[in-house]
Coordinates of C-alpha atoms in Angstrom, one line a residue:
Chain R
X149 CA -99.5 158.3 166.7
X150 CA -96.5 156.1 167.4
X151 CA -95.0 156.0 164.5
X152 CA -91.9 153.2 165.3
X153 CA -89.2 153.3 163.5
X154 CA -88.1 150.1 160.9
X155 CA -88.8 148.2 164.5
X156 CA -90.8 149.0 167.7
X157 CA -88.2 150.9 170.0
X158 CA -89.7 149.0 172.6
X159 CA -87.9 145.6 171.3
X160 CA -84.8 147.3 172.9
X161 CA -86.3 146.1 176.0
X162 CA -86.7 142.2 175.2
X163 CA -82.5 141.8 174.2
X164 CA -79.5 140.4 176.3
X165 CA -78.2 143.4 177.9
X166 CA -74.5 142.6 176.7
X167 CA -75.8 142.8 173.0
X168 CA -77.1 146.4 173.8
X169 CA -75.9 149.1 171.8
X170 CA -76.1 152.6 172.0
X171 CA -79.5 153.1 169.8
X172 CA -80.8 150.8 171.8
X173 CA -80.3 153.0 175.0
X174 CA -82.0 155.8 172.5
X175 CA -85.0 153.5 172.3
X176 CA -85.1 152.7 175.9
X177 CA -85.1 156.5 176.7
X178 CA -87.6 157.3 174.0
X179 CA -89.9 154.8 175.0
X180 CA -89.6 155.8 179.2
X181 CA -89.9 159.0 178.3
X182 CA -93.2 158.1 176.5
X183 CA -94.4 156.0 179.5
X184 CA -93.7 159.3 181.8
X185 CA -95.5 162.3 179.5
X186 CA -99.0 159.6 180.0
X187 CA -98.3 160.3 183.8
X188 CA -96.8 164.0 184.2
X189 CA -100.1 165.3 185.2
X190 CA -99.4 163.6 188.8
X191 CA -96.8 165.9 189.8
X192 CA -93.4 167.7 190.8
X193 CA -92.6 163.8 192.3
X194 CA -93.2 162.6 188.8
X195 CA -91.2 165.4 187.7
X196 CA -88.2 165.1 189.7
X197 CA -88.3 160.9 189.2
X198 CA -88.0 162.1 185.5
X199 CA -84.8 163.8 185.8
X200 CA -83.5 160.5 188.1
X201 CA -84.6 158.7 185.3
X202 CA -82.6 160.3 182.3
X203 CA -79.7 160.7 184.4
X204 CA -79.5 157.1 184.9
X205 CA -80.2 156.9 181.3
X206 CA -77.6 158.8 180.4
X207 CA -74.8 156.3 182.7
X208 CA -76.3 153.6 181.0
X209 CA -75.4 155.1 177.3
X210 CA -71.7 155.8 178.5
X211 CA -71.5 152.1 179.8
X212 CA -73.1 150.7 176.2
X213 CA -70.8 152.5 174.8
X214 CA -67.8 151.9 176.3
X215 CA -68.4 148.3 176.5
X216 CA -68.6 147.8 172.7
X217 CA -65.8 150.1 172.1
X218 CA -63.6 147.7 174.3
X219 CA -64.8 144.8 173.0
X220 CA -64.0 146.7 169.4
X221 CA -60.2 147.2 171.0
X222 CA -59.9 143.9 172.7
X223 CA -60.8 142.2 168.5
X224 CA -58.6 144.6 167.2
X225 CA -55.9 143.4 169.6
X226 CA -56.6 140.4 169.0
X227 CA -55.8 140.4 165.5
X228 CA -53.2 142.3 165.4
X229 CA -51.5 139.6 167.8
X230 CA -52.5 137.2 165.7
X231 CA -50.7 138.8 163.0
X232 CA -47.4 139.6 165.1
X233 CA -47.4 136.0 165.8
X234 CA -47.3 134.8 162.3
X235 CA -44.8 137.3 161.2
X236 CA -42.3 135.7 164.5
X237 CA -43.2 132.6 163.2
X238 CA -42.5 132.7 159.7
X239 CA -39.4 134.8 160.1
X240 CA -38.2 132.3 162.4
X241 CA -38.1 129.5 160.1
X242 CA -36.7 131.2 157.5
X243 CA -34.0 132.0 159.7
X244 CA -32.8 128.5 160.2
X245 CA -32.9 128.0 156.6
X246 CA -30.2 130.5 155.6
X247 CA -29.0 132.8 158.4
X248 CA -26.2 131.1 160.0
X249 CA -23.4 131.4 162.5
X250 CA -19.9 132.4 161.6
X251 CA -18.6 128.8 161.7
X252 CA -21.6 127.3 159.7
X253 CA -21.8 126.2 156.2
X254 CA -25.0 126.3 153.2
X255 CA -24.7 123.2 151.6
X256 CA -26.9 122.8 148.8
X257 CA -28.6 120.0 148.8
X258 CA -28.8 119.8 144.7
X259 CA -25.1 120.4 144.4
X260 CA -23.6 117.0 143.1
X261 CA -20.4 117.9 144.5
X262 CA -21.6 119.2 147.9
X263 CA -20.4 117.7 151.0
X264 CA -21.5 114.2 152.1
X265 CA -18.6 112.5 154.3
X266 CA -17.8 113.4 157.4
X267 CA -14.3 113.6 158.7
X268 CA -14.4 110.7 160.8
X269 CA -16.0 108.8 157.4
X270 CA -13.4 109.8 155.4
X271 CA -10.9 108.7 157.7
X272 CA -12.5 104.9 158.2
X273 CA -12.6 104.7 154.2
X274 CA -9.1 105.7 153.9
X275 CA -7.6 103.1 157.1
X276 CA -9.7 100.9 155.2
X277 CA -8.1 101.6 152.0
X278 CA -4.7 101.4 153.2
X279 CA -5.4 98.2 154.2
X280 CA -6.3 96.4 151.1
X281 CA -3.5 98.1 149.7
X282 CA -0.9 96.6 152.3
X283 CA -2.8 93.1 151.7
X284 CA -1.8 93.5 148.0
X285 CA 1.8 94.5 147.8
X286 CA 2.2 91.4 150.7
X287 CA 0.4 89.2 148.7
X288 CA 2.5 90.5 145.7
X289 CA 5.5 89.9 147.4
X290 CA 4.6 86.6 148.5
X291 CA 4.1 85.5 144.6
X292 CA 7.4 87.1 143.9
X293 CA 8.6 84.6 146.7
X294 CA 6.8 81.9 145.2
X295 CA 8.3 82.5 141.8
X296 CA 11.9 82.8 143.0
X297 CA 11.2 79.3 144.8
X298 CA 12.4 81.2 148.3
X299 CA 8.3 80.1 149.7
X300 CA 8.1 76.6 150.0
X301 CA 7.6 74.7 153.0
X302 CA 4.5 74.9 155.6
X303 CA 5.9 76.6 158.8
X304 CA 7.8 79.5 157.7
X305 CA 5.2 81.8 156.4
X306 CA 1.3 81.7 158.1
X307 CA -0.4 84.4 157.0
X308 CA 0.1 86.3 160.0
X309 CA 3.8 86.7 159.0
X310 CA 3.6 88.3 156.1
X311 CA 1.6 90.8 157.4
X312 CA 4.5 93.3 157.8
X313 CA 2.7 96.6 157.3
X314 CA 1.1 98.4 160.1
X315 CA -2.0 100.7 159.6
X316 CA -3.5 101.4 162.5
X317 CA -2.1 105.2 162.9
X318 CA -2.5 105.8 166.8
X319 CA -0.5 102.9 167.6
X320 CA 2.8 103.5 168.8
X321 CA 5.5 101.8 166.9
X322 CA 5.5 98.3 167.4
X323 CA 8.1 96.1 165.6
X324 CA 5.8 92.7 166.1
X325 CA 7.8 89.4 166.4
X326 CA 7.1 88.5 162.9
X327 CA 8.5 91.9 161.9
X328 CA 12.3 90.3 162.7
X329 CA 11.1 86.9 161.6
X330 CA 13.3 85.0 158.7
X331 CA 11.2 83.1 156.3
X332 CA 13.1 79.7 156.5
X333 CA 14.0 77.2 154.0
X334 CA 11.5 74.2 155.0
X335 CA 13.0 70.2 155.3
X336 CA 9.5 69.3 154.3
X337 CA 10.5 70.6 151.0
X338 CA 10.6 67.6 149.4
X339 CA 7.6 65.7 151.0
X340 CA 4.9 68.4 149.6
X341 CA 1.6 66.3 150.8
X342 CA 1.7 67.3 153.9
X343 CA 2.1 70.8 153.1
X344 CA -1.4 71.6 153.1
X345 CA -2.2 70.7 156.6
X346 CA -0.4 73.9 157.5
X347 CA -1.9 76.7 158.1
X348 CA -2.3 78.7 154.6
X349 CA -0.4 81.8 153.1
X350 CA -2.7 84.1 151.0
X351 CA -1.2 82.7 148.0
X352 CA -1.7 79.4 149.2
X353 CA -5.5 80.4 149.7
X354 CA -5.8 81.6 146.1
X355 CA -4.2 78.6 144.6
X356 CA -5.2 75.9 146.4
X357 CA -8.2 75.0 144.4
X358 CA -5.9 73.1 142.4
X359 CA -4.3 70.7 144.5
X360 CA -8.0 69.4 145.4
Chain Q
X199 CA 19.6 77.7 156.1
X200 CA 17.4 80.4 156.4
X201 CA 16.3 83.5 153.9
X202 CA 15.2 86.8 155.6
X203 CA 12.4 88.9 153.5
X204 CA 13.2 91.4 155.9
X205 CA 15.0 92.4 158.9
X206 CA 13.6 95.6 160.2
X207 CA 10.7 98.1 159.7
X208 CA 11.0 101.3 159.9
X209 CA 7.8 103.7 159.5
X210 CA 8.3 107.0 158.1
X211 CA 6.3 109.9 157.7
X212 CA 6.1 113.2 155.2
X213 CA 5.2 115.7 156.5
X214 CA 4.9 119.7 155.4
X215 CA 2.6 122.7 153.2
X216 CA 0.3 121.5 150.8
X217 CA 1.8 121.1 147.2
X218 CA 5.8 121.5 148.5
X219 CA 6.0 118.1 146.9
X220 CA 5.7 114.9 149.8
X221 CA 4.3 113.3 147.3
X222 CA 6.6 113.5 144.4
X223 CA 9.3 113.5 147.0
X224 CA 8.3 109.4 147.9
X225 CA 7.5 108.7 144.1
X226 CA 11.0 109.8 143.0
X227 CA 12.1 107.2 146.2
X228 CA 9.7 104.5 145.8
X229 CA 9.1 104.0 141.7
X230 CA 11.8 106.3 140.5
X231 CA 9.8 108.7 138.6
X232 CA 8.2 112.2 138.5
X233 CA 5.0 113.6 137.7
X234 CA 4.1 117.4 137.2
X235 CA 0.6 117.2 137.5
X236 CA -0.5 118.3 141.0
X237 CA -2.9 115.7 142.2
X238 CA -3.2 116.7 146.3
X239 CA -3.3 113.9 148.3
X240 CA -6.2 113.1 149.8
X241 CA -6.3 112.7 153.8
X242 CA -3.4 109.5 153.5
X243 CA -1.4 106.9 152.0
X244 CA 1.5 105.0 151.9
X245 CA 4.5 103.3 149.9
X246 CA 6.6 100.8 150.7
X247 CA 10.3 100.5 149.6
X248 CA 13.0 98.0 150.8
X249 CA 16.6 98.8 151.6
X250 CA 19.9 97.5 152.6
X251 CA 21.9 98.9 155.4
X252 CA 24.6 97.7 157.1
X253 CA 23.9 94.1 156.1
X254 CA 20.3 94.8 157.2
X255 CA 16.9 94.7 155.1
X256 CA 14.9 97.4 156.3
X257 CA 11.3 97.8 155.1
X258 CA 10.2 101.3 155.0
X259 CA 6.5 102.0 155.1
X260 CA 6.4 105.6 154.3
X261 CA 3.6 107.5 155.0
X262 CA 2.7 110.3 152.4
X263 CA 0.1 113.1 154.2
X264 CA -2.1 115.7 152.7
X265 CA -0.8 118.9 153.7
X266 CA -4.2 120.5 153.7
X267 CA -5.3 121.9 156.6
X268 CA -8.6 120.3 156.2
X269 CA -7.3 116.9 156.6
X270 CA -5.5 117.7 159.9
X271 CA -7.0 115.4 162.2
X272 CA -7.0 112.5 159.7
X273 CA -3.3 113.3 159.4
X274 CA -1.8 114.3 163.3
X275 CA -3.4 110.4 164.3
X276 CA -0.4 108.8 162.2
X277 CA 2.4 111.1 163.8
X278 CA 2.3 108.8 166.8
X279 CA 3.5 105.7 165.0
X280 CA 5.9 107.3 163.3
X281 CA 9.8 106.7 163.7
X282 CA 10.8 109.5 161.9
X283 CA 9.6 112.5 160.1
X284 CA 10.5 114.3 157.2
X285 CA 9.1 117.8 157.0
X286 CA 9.1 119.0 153.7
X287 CA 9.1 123.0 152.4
X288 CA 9.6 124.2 149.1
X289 CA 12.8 126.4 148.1
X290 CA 10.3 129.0 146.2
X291 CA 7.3 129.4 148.5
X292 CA 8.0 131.5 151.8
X293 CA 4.7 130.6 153.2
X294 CA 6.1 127.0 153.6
X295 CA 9.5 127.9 155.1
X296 CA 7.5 130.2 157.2
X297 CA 5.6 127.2 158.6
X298 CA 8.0 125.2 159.3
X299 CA 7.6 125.7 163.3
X300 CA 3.7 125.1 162.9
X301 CA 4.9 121.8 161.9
X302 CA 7.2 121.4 164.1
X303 CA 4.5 122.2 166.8
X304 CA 2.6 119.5 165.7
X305 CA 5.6 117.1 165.8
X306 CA 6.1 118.1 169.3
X307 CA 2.3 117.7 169.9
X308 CA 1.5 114.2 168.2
X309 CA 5.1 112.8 167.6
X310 CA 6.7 110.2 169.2
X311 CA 9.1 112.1 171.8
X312 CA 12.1 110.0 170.7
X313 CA 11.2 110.6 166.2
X314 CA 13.8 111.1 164.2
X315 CA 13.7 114.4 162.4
X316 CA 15.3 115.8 158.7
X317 CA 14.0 119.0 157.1
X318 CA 13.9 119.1 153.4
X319 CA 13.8 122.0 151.0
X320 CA 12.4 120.6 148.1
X321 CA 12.4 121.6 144.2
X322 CA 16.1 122.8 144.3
X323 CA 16.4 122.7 141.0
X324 CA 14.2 125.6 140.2
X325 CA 17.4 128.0 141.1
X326 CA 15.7 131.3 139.4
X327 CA 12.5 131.0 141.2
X328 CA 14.4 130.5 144.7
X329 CA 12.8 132.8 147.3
X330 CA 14.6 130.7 150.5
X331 CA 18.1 131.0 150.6
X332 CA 20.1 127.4 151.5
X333 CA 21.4 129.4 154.4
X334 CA 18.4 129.7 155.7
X335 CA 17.3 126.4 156.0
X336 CA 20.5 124.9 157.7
X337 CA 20.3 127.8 159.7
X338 CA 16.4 126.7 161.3
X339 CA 17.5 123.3 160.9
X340 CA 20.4 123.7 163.4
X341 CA 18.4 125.6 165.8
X342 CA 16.3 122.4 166.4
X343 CA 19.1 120.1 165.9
X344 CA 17.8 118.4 162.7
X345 CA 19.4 117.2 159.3
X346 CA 18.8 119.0 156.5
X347 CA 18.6 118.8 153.0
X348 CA 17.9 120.6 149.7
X349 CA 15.9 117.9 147.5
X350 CA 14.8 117.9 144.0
X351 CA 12.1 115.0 143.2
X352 CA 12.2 116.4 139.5
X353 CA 15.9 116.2 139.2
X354 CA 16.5 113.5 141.1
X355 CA 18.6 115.7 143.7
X356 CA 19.3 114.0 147.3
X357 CA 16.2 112.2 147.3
X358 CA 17.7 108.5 148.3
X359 CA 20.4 110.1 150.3
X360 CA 17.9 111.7 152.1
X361 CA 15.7 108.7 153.0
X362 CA 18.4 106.1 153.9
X363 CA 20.2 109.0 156.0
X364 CA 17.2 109.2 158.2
X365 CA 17.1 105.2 158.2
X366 CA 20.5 105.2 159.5
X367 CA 19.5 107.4 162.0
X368 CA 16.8 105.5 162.9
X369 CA 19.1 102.2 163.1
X370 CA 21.3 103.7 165.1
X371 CA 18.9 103.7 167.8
X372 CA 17.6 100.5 167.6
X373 CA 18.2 98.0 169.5
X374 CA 20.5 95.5 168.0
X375 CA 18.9 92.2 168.4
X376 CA 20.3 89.1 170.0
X377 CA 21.8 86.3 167.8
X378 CA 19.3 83.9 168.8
X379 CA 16.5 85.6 168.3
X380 CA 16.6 85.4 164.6
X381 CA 14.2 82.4 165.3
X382 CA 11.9 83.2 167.0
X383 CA 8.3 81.1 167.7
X384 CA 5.6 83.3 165.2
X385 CA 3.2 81.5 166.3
X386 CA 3.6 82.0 170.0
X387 CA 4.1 85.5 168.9
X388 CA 0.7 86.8 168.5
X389 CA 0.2 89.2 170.9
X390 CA 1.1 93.0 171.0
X391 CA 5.0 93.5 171.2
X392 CA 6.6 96.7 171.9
X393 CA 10.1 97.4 170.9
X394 CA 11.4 97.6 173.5
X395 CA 9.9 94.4 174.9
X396 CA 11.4 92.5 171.7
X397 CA 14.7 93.6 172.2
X398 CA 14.9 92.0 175.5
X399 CA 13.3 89.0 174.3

């Protein structure tokens, strides 16, 4: 005469309450109510326990069910968090790679011509420049010296004299001693061996491979 | 018996808009010559040229800057070694008459207090294309007590005048040296000398 369904409704019994779900309170009910027809015959206490009985029943459906439907809202939250978060994420990393400030620059990075140097770089590269240039028109001049026969002798031209150009910008104007220094006819003109002895000009250092 | 390679050196510097010419300005002074192709100078550089004046050999070491304003700090950290300053606009461009006293700002800023100064209105010879009158520019000149001249590197037009009158200038301040200096001990001479120091020497 019981005729369960796909399972016995009383297996609604043997499960972990928090995994209850509303046909499970059906079963429950159907299955006490069973259990309380075998027993009506004892009475209006029966009776009235009966009614106790489905009303409690009845709290325990709306609990069932509202605990799964907030566990239903609390995953859908979830997710949807989840999803927010990804979005922020994603949005913010695309921000840094093109959305920029007023006073910021793209530069791409496959552009042969883009940027590379900073300021500061440029500026070493050009000091440094301007350098090797002043080294050359001195060490042109000296030759020129050299070929008029006005560089001679060993004291009146260390390298440190001829260096008559001044580079480094932030200095103020200095006119260094050798600035107002004459290059001087030398005695020692006419005893060249000693010559070498002396300290070098830059000439001197390029040519002297052949006095050896 | 002694020969002199030089007696003085004097640093210079060009100042002014990009493309009034600064740089053909110096090459018309320095090598003699004129080039129409616009090549903008990049951040600095320099030429060196040596005259005669008053008996004296003066080295010039003239420094050509970019006008750019992109290159403005590179440029403003050579003001301060600087004896004297040409600023340089060009006779048909307003823009660069008009920023003349942006220039001069920055003159007043970086400069040396005591630099010589000398406007130029360059490319004089381009008459029909004239958009500053010469009036003008003695006019500003005058109000900041500066020398003045309209230049031409192309034609050739009061470009060495220019340069050795802001030499003489600058000689005329200096100190003149004592007789016996003339041989002074290089080698003892290593350290930083000011000017001022030298002259007293």
């Amino acid at each position: 005469m019981d005729a369960p369904r796909d399972s016995s409704p009383a297996m609604a019994f043997e499960k972990d309450a928090l995994q209850l779900t509303v046909e499970d309170v059906y079963d429950i009910s159907y299955v006490i109510g069973r259990d309380l027809l075998k027993i009506s015959k004892a009475g209006a206490q029966v009776s009235d326990l009966q009614f106790r009985i489905v009303r409690v029943l009845e709290m325990f459906e709306v609990l069932v069910n509202k605990y799964n439907l907030s566990v239903e809202e609390l995953k859908m939250e979830r997710d949807n968090l989840k999803r927010e978060l990804d979005r922020v994420v994603g949005e913010k990393s695309a921000e840094q790679g093109s959305t920029l400030g007023p006073d910021k620059m793209v530069v791409d990075l496959k552009d042969p011509n883009r940027p590379r140097f900073t300021m500061q770089e440029l500026k070493e590269v050009l000091q440094e420049r301007n350098q090797l240039k002043a080294h050359l028109l001195i060490a042109q001049e000296e030759l020129q010296l050299y070929k008029s026969g006005l560089l001679t002798g060993p004291h009146q031209s260390s390298e440190s004299a001829m260096v008559e150009v001044e580079l480094e910008p932030a200095i103020i104007p200095v006119i260094s001693p050798q600035i107002t220094t004459i290059t001087e006819e030398d005695e020692s003109k006419d005893e060249p061996k000693d010559e070498f002895k002396e300290e070098k000009t830059t000439i001197r250092k390029l040519f002297s491979f052949r006095r050896k | 018996m002694a020969k002199k390679t030089y007696d003085l050196l004097f640093k210079l510097l060009l100042i002014g808009d990009s493309g009034v010419g600064k740089t053909c300005v110096l090459f018309r002074f320095s090598d003699d010559a004129f080039n129409t192709t616009f090549i903008s100078t990049i951040g600095i550089d320099f030429k060196i040229k040596t005259v005669e004046l008053q008996g004296k050999k003066i080295k010039l070491q003239i420094w050509d800057t970019a006008g750019q304003e992109r290159f403005h700090t590179i440029t403003t950290s050579y003001y301060r070694g600087a004896m004297g300053i040409m600023l340089v606009y060009d006779i048909s461009n307003a823009k660069s008459f008009e920023n003349i006293s942006k220039w001069l700002r920055n003159i007043d800023e970086h400069a040396n207090e005591d630099v010589e100064r000398m406007l130029l209105g360059n490319k004089c010879d381009m008459e029909d294309k004239r958009i500053v009158p010469k009036a003008k520019g003695e006019q500003i000149a005058r109000e900041h007590g500066i020398r003045f001249f309209e230049t031409s590197a192309k034609a050739n037009i009061n470009i060495e005048k220019a340069f050795l009158t802001l030499a003489e200038d600058i000689l005329r301040k200096t100190p003149v040296k004592e007789p016996n200096s003339e041989n002074v001990d290089i080698s003892s001479g290593g350290g930083v000398t000011g000017w001022k120091s030298k002259c007293c020497s």
